Coordinates of C-alpha atoms and ligand atoms in Angstrom, one line a residue:
X21 CA 22.6 -7.8 16.8
X22 CA 19.5 -9.8 16.3
X23 CA 17.9 -10.3 12.8
X24 CA 15.1 -8.1 11.9
X25 CA 11.7 -9.6 12.4
X26 CA 8.8 -10.1 10.0
X27 CA 5.4 -11.4 10.7
X28 CA 3.8 -13.1 7.7
X29 CA -0.1 -13.2 7.5
X30 CA -1.0 -14.8 4.1
X31 CA -4.7 -14.7 4.8
X32 CA -7.2 -16.1 2.4
X33 CA -7.6 -17.2 -1.2
X34 CA -4.6 -16.3 -3.4
X35 CA -3.0 -14.6 -0.4
X36 CA -1.7 -17.9 0.5
X37 CA -0.4 -18.7 -3.0
X38 CA 1.4 -15.4 -3.6
X39 CA 2.8 -15.4 0.0
X40 CA 4.4 -18.9 -0.8
X41 CA 6.4 -17.2 -3.6
X42 CA 7.5 -14.4 -1.3
X43 CA 8.7 -16.8 1.2
X44 CA 11.0 -18.4 -1.4
X45 CA 12.4 -14.9 -2.1
X46 CA 12.8 -14.2 1.6
X47 CA 14.9 -17.5 1.7
X48 CA 16.9 -16.5 -1.2
X49 CA 17.9 -13.2 0.4
X50 CA 19.0 -15.2 3.5
X51 CA 21.0 -17.6 1.5
X52 CA 22.5 -15.3 -1.1
X53 CA 22.6 -11.9 0.4
X54 CA 23.2 -12.6 4.0
X55 CA 20.0 -11.0 4.9
X56 CA 18.2 -13.1 7.3
X57 CA 14.8 -12.3 8.9
X58 CA 13.2 -13.9 11.9
X59 CA 10.1 -14.9 10.2
X60 CA 6.9 -16.0 12.0
X61 CA 3.6 -16.8 10.4
X62 CA 0.1 -16.5 11.6
X63 CA -3.5 -16.4 10.5
X64 CA -5.7 -13.5 9.5
X65 CA -9.1 -13.0 7.9
X66 CA -11.2 -16.0 7.2
X67 CA -8.4 -18.4 8.0
X68 CA -8.3 -17.0 11.5
X69 CA -12.1 -17.1 11.8
X70 CA -12.1 -20.7 10.8
X71 CA -9.4 -21.5 13.4
X72 CA -10.3 -19.2 16.4
X73 CA -13.9 -17.7 15.5
X74 CA -12.3 -14.3 15.1
X75 CA -10.6 -12.7 12.1
X76 CA -7.6 -11.6 14.2
X77 CA -6.6 -13.4 17.5
X78 CA -5.4 -11.2 20.2
X79 CA -2.0 -13.1 20.3
X80 CA -1.7 -12.3 16.6
X81 CA -2.3 -8.6 17.2
X82 CA 0.3 -8.6 20.0
X83 CA 2.9 -10.2 17.7
X84 CA 2.2 -7.6 15.1
X85 CA 2.9 -4.8 17.5
X86 CA 6.2 -6.3 18.4
X87 CA 7.8 -7.2 15.0
X88 CA 9.7 -4.8 12.8
X89 CA 7.3 -5.2 9.9
X90 CA 4.0 -7.1 9.0
X91 CA 3.5 -8.6 5.5
X92 CA 0.0 -9.4 4.7
X93 CA -1.5 -11.4 1.6
X94 CA -5.2 -10.9 1.2
X95 CA -8.4 -11.5 3.2
X96 CA -12.0 -12.4 2.4
X97 CA -13.9 -14.7 0.1
X98 CA -17.5 -15.7 -0.6
X99 CA -17.4 -18.4 2.1
X100 CA -17.4 -15.5 4.7
X101 CA -19.9 -13.1 3.0
X102 CA -22.7 -13.9 5.5
X103 CA -20.8 -13.6 8.7
X104 CA -21.7 -10.8 11.1
X105 CA -19.9 -7.5 10.3
X106 CA -18.0 -7.8 13.6
X107 CA -16.2 -11.1 12.5
X108 CA -15.9 -10.5 8.7
X109 CA -12.4 -11.1 7.5
X110 CA -11.8 -7.5 6.6
X111 CA -12.2 -6.7 10.3
X112 CA -8.9 -8.3 10.9
X113 CA -7.3 -6.1 8.5
X114 CA -8.9 -3.0 9.9
X115 CA -8.0 -3.9 13.5
X116 CA -4.3 -4.3 12.4
X117 CA -4.4 -0.8 10.7
X118 CA -6.2 0.8 13.7
X119 CA -4.3 -0.6 16.6
X120 CA -0.9 -0.2 14.9
X121 CA -2.1 3.4 14.1
X122 CA -0.9 3.1 10.5
X123 CA -1.6 6.8 9.5
X124 CA 0.5 7.0 6.3
X125 CA -0.6 4.8 3.4
X126 CA 2.0 4.6 0.6
X127 CA 0.7 3.5 -2.8
X128 CA 3.3 3.6 -5.6
X129 CA 2.2 4.0 -9.1
X130 CA 5.1 2.7 -11.1
X131 CA 5.0 1.7 -14.8
X132 CA 7.3 -0.9 -15.9
X133 CA 8.3 -0.4 -19.5
X134 CA 7.1 -3.9 -20.6
X135 CA 3.6 -3.2 -19.3
X136 CA 3.1 0.3 -20.7
X137 CA 0.7 -1.1 -23.3
X138 CA -1.6 -2.1 -20.4
X139 CA -2.4 1.4 -19.4
X140 CA -5.5 3.1 -20.5
X141 CA -3.3 6.1 -21.3
X142 CA -1.0 6.6 -24.2
X143 CA 2.2 4.6 -23.8
X144 CA 4.5 7.8 -23.8
X145 CA 2.5 9.3 -20.9
X146 CA 3.1 6.3 -18.7
X147 CA 6.2 4.6 -19.8
X148 CA 8.8 5.1 -16.9
X149 CA 6.1 6.6 -14.6
X150 CA 7.1 6.4 -10.8
X151 CA 5.1 8.4 -8.5
X152 CA 4.0 7.8 -4.9
X153 CA 0.8 8.7 -3.3
X154 CA 0.9 9.3 0.5
X155 CA -2.7 9.0 1.8
X156 CA -3.7 9.9 5.3
X157 CA -5.3 6.6 6.5
X158 CA -6.7 6.9 10.0
X159 CA -8.7 10.2 10.2
X160 CA -10.7 12.5 7.9
X161 CA -14.2 11.9 6.6
X162 CA -14.2 8.1 7.1
X163 CA -13.8 8.5 10.8
X164 CA -14.9 12.1 11.7
X165 CA -17.9 12.6 14.2
X166 CA -20.8 13.2 14.0
X167 CA -21.6 10.5 11.4
X168 CA -24.7 8.5 10.7
X169 CA -28.1 8.7 9.2
X170 CA -30.5 10.9 11.2
X171 CA -34.1 12.1 10.9
X172 CA -34.5 15.8 10.4
X173 CA -37.8 17.5 9.6
X174 CA -39.3 14.4 8.5
X175 CA -36.6 13.1 6.2
X176 CA -33.4 11.2 6.4
X177 CA -30.0 13.1 6.5
X178 CA -26.7 11.2 5.9
X179 CA -23.8 12.9 7.7
X180 CA -20.1 12.4 7.6
X181 CA -17.5 14.9 8.9
X182 CA -14.2 15.8 7.5
X183 CA -12.2 16.4 10.6
X184 CA -8.3 16.9 10.9
X185 CA -6.2 18.1 13.8
X186 CA -2.9 19.8 13.3
X187 CA -1.1 16.8 14.7
X188 CA -2.6 14.4 12.3
X189 CA -1.7 16.6 9.3
X190 CA 1.8 17.3 10.8
X191 CA 2.7 13.5 11.1
X192 CA 1.5 12.5 7.6
X193 CA 3.2 15.6 6.1
X194 CA 6.5 14.6 7.6
X195 CA 6.3 11.0 6.3
X196 CA 5.7 12.4 2.8
X197 CA 8.7 14.8 3.1
X198 CA 10.9 12.1 4.5
X199 CA 9.9 9.8 1.6
X200 CA 10.5 12.6 -1.0
X201 CA 14.0 12.9 0.4
X202 CA 14.7 9.2 -0.6
X203 CA 13.3 9.8 -4.1
X204 CA 13.2 12.9 -6.3
X205 CA 12.7 15.5 -3.4
X206 CA 9.3 16.8 -4.7
X207 CA 6.0 16.9 -2.7
X208 CA 2.7 18.0 -4.2
X209 CA 0.1 18.4 -1.5
X210 CA -3.6 18.1 -2.6
X211 CA -6.8 19.3 -0.8
X212 CA -9.7 21.6 -1.4
X213 CA -8.5 24.8 0.4
X214 CA -10.8 26.7 -1.9
X215 CA -14.1 25.3 -0.4
X216 CA -13.1 23.4 2.8
X217 CA -11.8 24.8 6.1
X218 CA -10.1 21.4 6.7
X219 CA -8.4 22.1 3.3
X220 CA -7.2 25.5 4.6
X221 CA -5.7 24.0 7.7
X222 CA -4.2 21.2 5.6
X223 CA -2.4 23.6 3.4
X224 CA -1.3 25.8 6.4
X225 CA 0.1 22.9 8.4
X226 CA 1.9 21.3 5.5
X227 CA 3.4 24.7 4.6
X228 CA 4.6 25.2 8.3
X229 CA 6.1 21.7 8.4
X230 CA 8.0 22.3 5.3
X231 CA 9.3 25.7 6.3
X232 CA 10.4 24.3 9.7
X233 CA 12.1 21.1 8.8
X234 CA 12.0 20.2 5.1
X235 CA 12.9 23.5 3.2
X236 CA 15.3 21.3 0.9
X237 CA 12.2 19.5 -0.5
X238 CA 10.3 21.2 -3.3
X239 CA 6.7 21.8 -2.2
X240 CA 3.7 22.6 -4.3
X241 CA 0.0 22.7 -3.6
X242 CA -2.9 21.7 -5.8
X243 CA -6.6 21.5 -5.5
X244 CA -7.5 17.8 -5.4
X245 CA -9.9 18.1 -8.4
X246 CA -7.1 19.8 -10.5
X247 CA -4.7 17.2 -9.2
X248 CA -7.0 14.3 -10.5
X249 CA -6.9 16.0 -13.9
X250 CA -3.3 16.5 -13.9
X251 CA -2.8 12.9 -12.9
X252 CA -4.4 11.6 -16.1
X253 CA -3.1 14.5 -18.3
X254 CA 0.6 14.4 -17.4
X255 CA 1.3 12.0 -14.5
X256 CA 5.1 12.2 -14.8
X257 CA 5.1 15.8 -13.4
X258 CA 4.6 14.3 -9.9
X259 CA 7.0 12.6 -7.5
X260 CA 5.3 12.3 -4.2
X261 CA 1.5 13.3 -3.8
X262 CA 0.4 14.1 -0.3
X263 CA -3.4 14.0 0.4
X264 CA -6.1 13.2 2.9
X265 CA -8.0 10.0 3.4
X266 CA -11.0 10.6 1.1
X267 CA -9.2 12.3 -1.8
X268 CA -6.3 9.8 -1.4
X269 CA -8.8 7.0 -1.8
X270 CA -9.7 8.2 -5.1
X271 CA -6.5 9.6 -6.4
X272 CA -4.4 6.5 -5.5
X273 CA -6.8 4.1 -7.4
X274 CA -6.7 6.4 -10.3
X275 CA -3.0 6.6 -10.3
X276 CA -2.7 2.8 -9.8
X277 CA -4.7 2.1 -12.8
X278 CA -2.4 4.2 -15.0
X279 CA 0.0 1.3 -14.6
X280 CA -2.0 -1.7 -15.7
X281 CA -2.9 -4.8 -13.5
X282 CA -4.1 -5.2 -10.0
X283 CA -1.6 -8.1 -9.9
X284 CA 1.4 -5.5 -9.9
X285 CA 0.3 -3.1 -7.2
X286 CA 2.0 -3.1 -3.7
X287 CA 1.3 -0.8 -0.8
X288 CA 2.8 0.1 2.5
X289 CA 1.1 1.5 5.6
X290 CA 3.4 3.3 8.1
X291 CA 2.9 4.4 11.6
X292 CA 5.0 6.3 14.3
X293 CA 8.6 5.3 14.8
X294 CA 9.1 2.5 17.3
X295 CA 12.0 2.5 19.9
X296 CA 14.4 1.2 17.3
X297 CA 13.7 4.1 15.0
X298 CA 11.8 2.0 12.4
X299 CA 8.2 3.0 11.8
X300 CA 5.5 0.6 12.6
X301 CA 4.6 -0.9 9.3
X302 CA 2.4 -3.3 7.4
X303 CA 3.0 -4.1 3.7
X304 CA 0.4 -5.7 1.5
X305 CA -0.7 -6.0 -2.2
X306 CA -3.6 -3.8 -3.2
X307 CA -5.6 -6.7 -4.6
X308 CA -7.9 -9.0 -2.7
X309 CA -8.2 -12.7 -2.3
X310 CA -9.4 -13.3 -6.0
X311 CA -11.8 -16.1 -5.3
X312 CA -12.3 -16.7 -9.0
X313 CA -8.7 -17.9 -9.5
X314 CA -7.8 -19.2 -6.1
X315 CA -6.3 -22.7 -5.9
X316 CA -5.5 -22.7 -9.7
X317 CA -2.0 -21.5 -9.7
X318 CA -3.0 -18.4 -11.8
X319 CA -2.4 -15.5 -9.4
X320 CA 0.4 -13.0 -10.2
X321 CA 2.7 -12.9 -7.1
X322 CA 4.4 -9.6 -8.2
X323 CA 2.3 -7.2 -6.1
X324 CA 3.1 -9.2 -2.9
X325 CA 6.7 -9.6 -4.0
X326 CA 7.0 -5.8 -4.6
X327 CA 5.3 -5.1 -1.2
X328 CA 8.2 -7.2 0.3
X329 CA 10.6 -4.9 -1.7
X330 CA 8.9 -1.9 -0.1
X331 CA 9.6 -3.5 3.3
X332 CA 13.2 -3.9 2.4
X333 CA 13.4 -0.2 1.5
X334 CA 11.2 1.4 4.2
X335 CA 11.5 -1.0 7.2
X336 CA 14.9 -2.5 6.8
X337 CA 17.1 0.3 5.3
X338 CA 17.9 -2.2 2.3
X339 CA 17.3 0.2 -0.6
X340 CA 19.9 -1.4 -2.8
X341 CA 18.3 -4.9 -2.2
X342 CA 14.9 -3.5 -2.8
X343 CA 16.1 -2.1 -6.1
X344 CA 17.6 -5.5 -7.0
X345 CA 14.2 -7.2 -6.4
X346 CA 12.2 -4.6 -8.3
X347 CA 14.8 -4.9 -11.2
X348 CA 14.3 -8.7 -11.1
X349 CA 10.5 -8.4 -11.4
X350 CA 11.0 -6.0 -14.3
X351 CA 13.5 -8.3 -16.1
X352 CA 11.1 -11.1 -15.9
X353 CA 8.4 -9.1 -17.5
X354 CA 10.7 -7.6 -20.1
X355 CA 11.7 -11.3 -21.0
X356 CA 8.0 -12.0 -21.9
X357 CA 7.2 -14.3 -18.9
X358 CA 3.7 -13.3 -17.8
X359 CA 0.9 -14.5 -15.5
X360 CA -2.5 -14.6 -17.1
X361 CA -3.5 -11.1 -15.8
X362 CA -0.8 -9.6 -17.9
X363 CA -1.3 -11.5 -21.2
X364 CA -2.6 -9.6 -24.2
X365 CA -5.2 -11.4 -26.4
X366 CA -2.6 -12.9 -28.6
X367 CA 0.1 -13.1 -26.0
X368 CA 0.9 -16.9 -25.9
X369 CA 0.8 -19.2 -22.8
X370 CA 0.8 -17.7 -19.4
X371 CA 2.9 -19.0 -16.6
X372 CA 1.5 -19.9 -13.2
X373 CA 2.1 -18.3 -9.8
X374 CA 4.8 -20.7 -8.8
X375 CA 6.6 -20.5 -12.2
X376 CA 6.5 -16.7 -11.9
X377 CA 8.1 -16.8 -8.5
X378 CA 10.7 -19.1 -9.8
X379 CA 11.4 -16.8 -12.7
X380 CA 11.9 -13.8 -10.2
X381 CA 14.4 -16.0 -8.3
X382 CA 16.2 -16.8 -11.5
X383 CA 16.4 -13.0 -12.3
X384 CA 17.7 -12.5 -8.8
X385 CA 20.4 -15.1 -9.3
X386 CA 21.3 -13.4 -12.6
X387 CA 21.7 -10.0 -10.8
X388 CA 24.7 -11.4 -8.7
Ligands
NAD6 P1 -9.8 -9.0 -6.0 O1 -8.7 -7.9 -6.0 O2 -9.7 -10.1 -5.1 O3 -10.1 -9.5 -7.5 C1 -10.4 -8.6 -8.6 C2 -10.0 -9.2 -10.0 O4 -8.6 -9.1 -10.2 C3 -10.4 -10.7 -10.1 O5 -10.8 -11.1 -11.4 C4 -9.0 -11.4 -9.7 O6 -8.9 -12.6 -10.3 C5 -8.1 -10.4 -10.4 N1 -6.8 -10.5 -9.5 C6 -6.7 -9.8 -8.3 N2 -5.4 -10.0 -7.9 C7 -4.8 -10.8 -8.8 C8 -3.5 -11.3 -8.9 N3 -2.6 -11.1 -8.0 N4 -3.1 -12.0 -10.0 C9 -4.1 -12.1 -11.1 N5 -5.3 -11.6 -10.9 C10 -5.7 -11.0 -9.9 O7 -11.2 -8.2 -5.7 P2 -12.7 -8.7 -5.5 O8 -12.9 -9.7 -6.4 O9 -13.5 -7.5 -5.5 O10 -12.7 -9.2 -3.9 C11 -12.5 -10.7 -3.6 C12 -12.4 -10.7 -2.1 O11 -11.2 -10.1 -1.7 C13 -13.6 -10.1 -1.3 O12 -13.9 -10.9 -0.3 C14 -13.0 -8.7 -0.9 O13 -13.7 -8.2 0.3 C15 -11.6 -9.1 -0.6 N6 -10.7 -8.0 -0.7 C16 -9.6 -8.0 0.2 C17 -8.7 -7.0 0.0 C18 -7.4 -7.0 1.0 O14 -7.3 -8.1 1.7 N7 -6.7 -6.0 1.1 C19 -8.7 -6.0 -0.9 C20 -9.8 -6.0 -1.9 C21 -10.7 -7.0 -1.7

């Protein structure tokens, strides 16, 4: 059988620095765990614009469609701020998400014990927190028609439309239930069925999918505003939260910040299963290209490393190796080794990006 394939797109700014650390970790898995990937690397964002005049070359897009998973660093930077909208670095990322039809966005909010002090909530509310937000990513208010700014009776009217088809709700609900089965078997679906028809349909379809195929998973429903309150009141009550594009945007950022730093947050975006049964998938840290620290060996590579751990779990069925990698990151943090973004005011001397990568590899070695 051929090796699983991985397309690496480091992108811009610290994307390149954090990805260099992930490549070391990928090599480690090849050497020490007999887990070898066919890795190819290409350009995206500003780096692709500099080389090809477009933020994503058609050949790169075609490659992304063929591989088992894409791992992306970050795109953008001040150098590209004045480019036309159509060739801005972010367009490369959006094209990947759109053409791969990555409708299910997974944003974990996991609080490593060593970082519980970084949360804006009390330590006991977040220590050990491990929840997953599944956000519908390709439909809803950000895409629905009609949209625009129109003149109506002598004044401007801004319009966006919340629109969901049954099929769109069905497929993202299935992805949340499947995910829950690999975790603690609980899904809480959030919408505004009290005031929105799209919310009523959302609740109905989620309930139907559950009854038909996932009755073993515990399902509850919550209005999204109440869900937001519960998320900061008692976040540990949740396992998987399933929600639409707009509410998911807000809820996933809220949940993420319960856990501390942007430098720790991974994400996955999944699409329909391919012929080999694996979902189309792209993994990426939540953070951007951090131009303020690029090229200074200051970036925290953990978010990108943890994104690779998600790829191990969700694209390559290597849950035990994903656990090993997450435990290695946790062990490094617990040992007090930190990048600058994770230092308290009196916290001593931070390590650089490369040293953090090396420390994670040392912790992987220690796990054998
Ligand atoms: P950012 O995430 O790049 O940075 C925000 C702050 O967090 C900065 O102070 C940065 O130094 C810090 N930070 C981020 N990641 C870090 C890490 N791994 N380690 C240590 N510190 C880290 O967001 P921004 O400054 O708003 O945007 C910068 C550029 O990135 C912009 O061009 C923006 O469009 C782009 N961006 C890209 C993505 C993406 O590629 N998915 C996401 C967000 C922003």
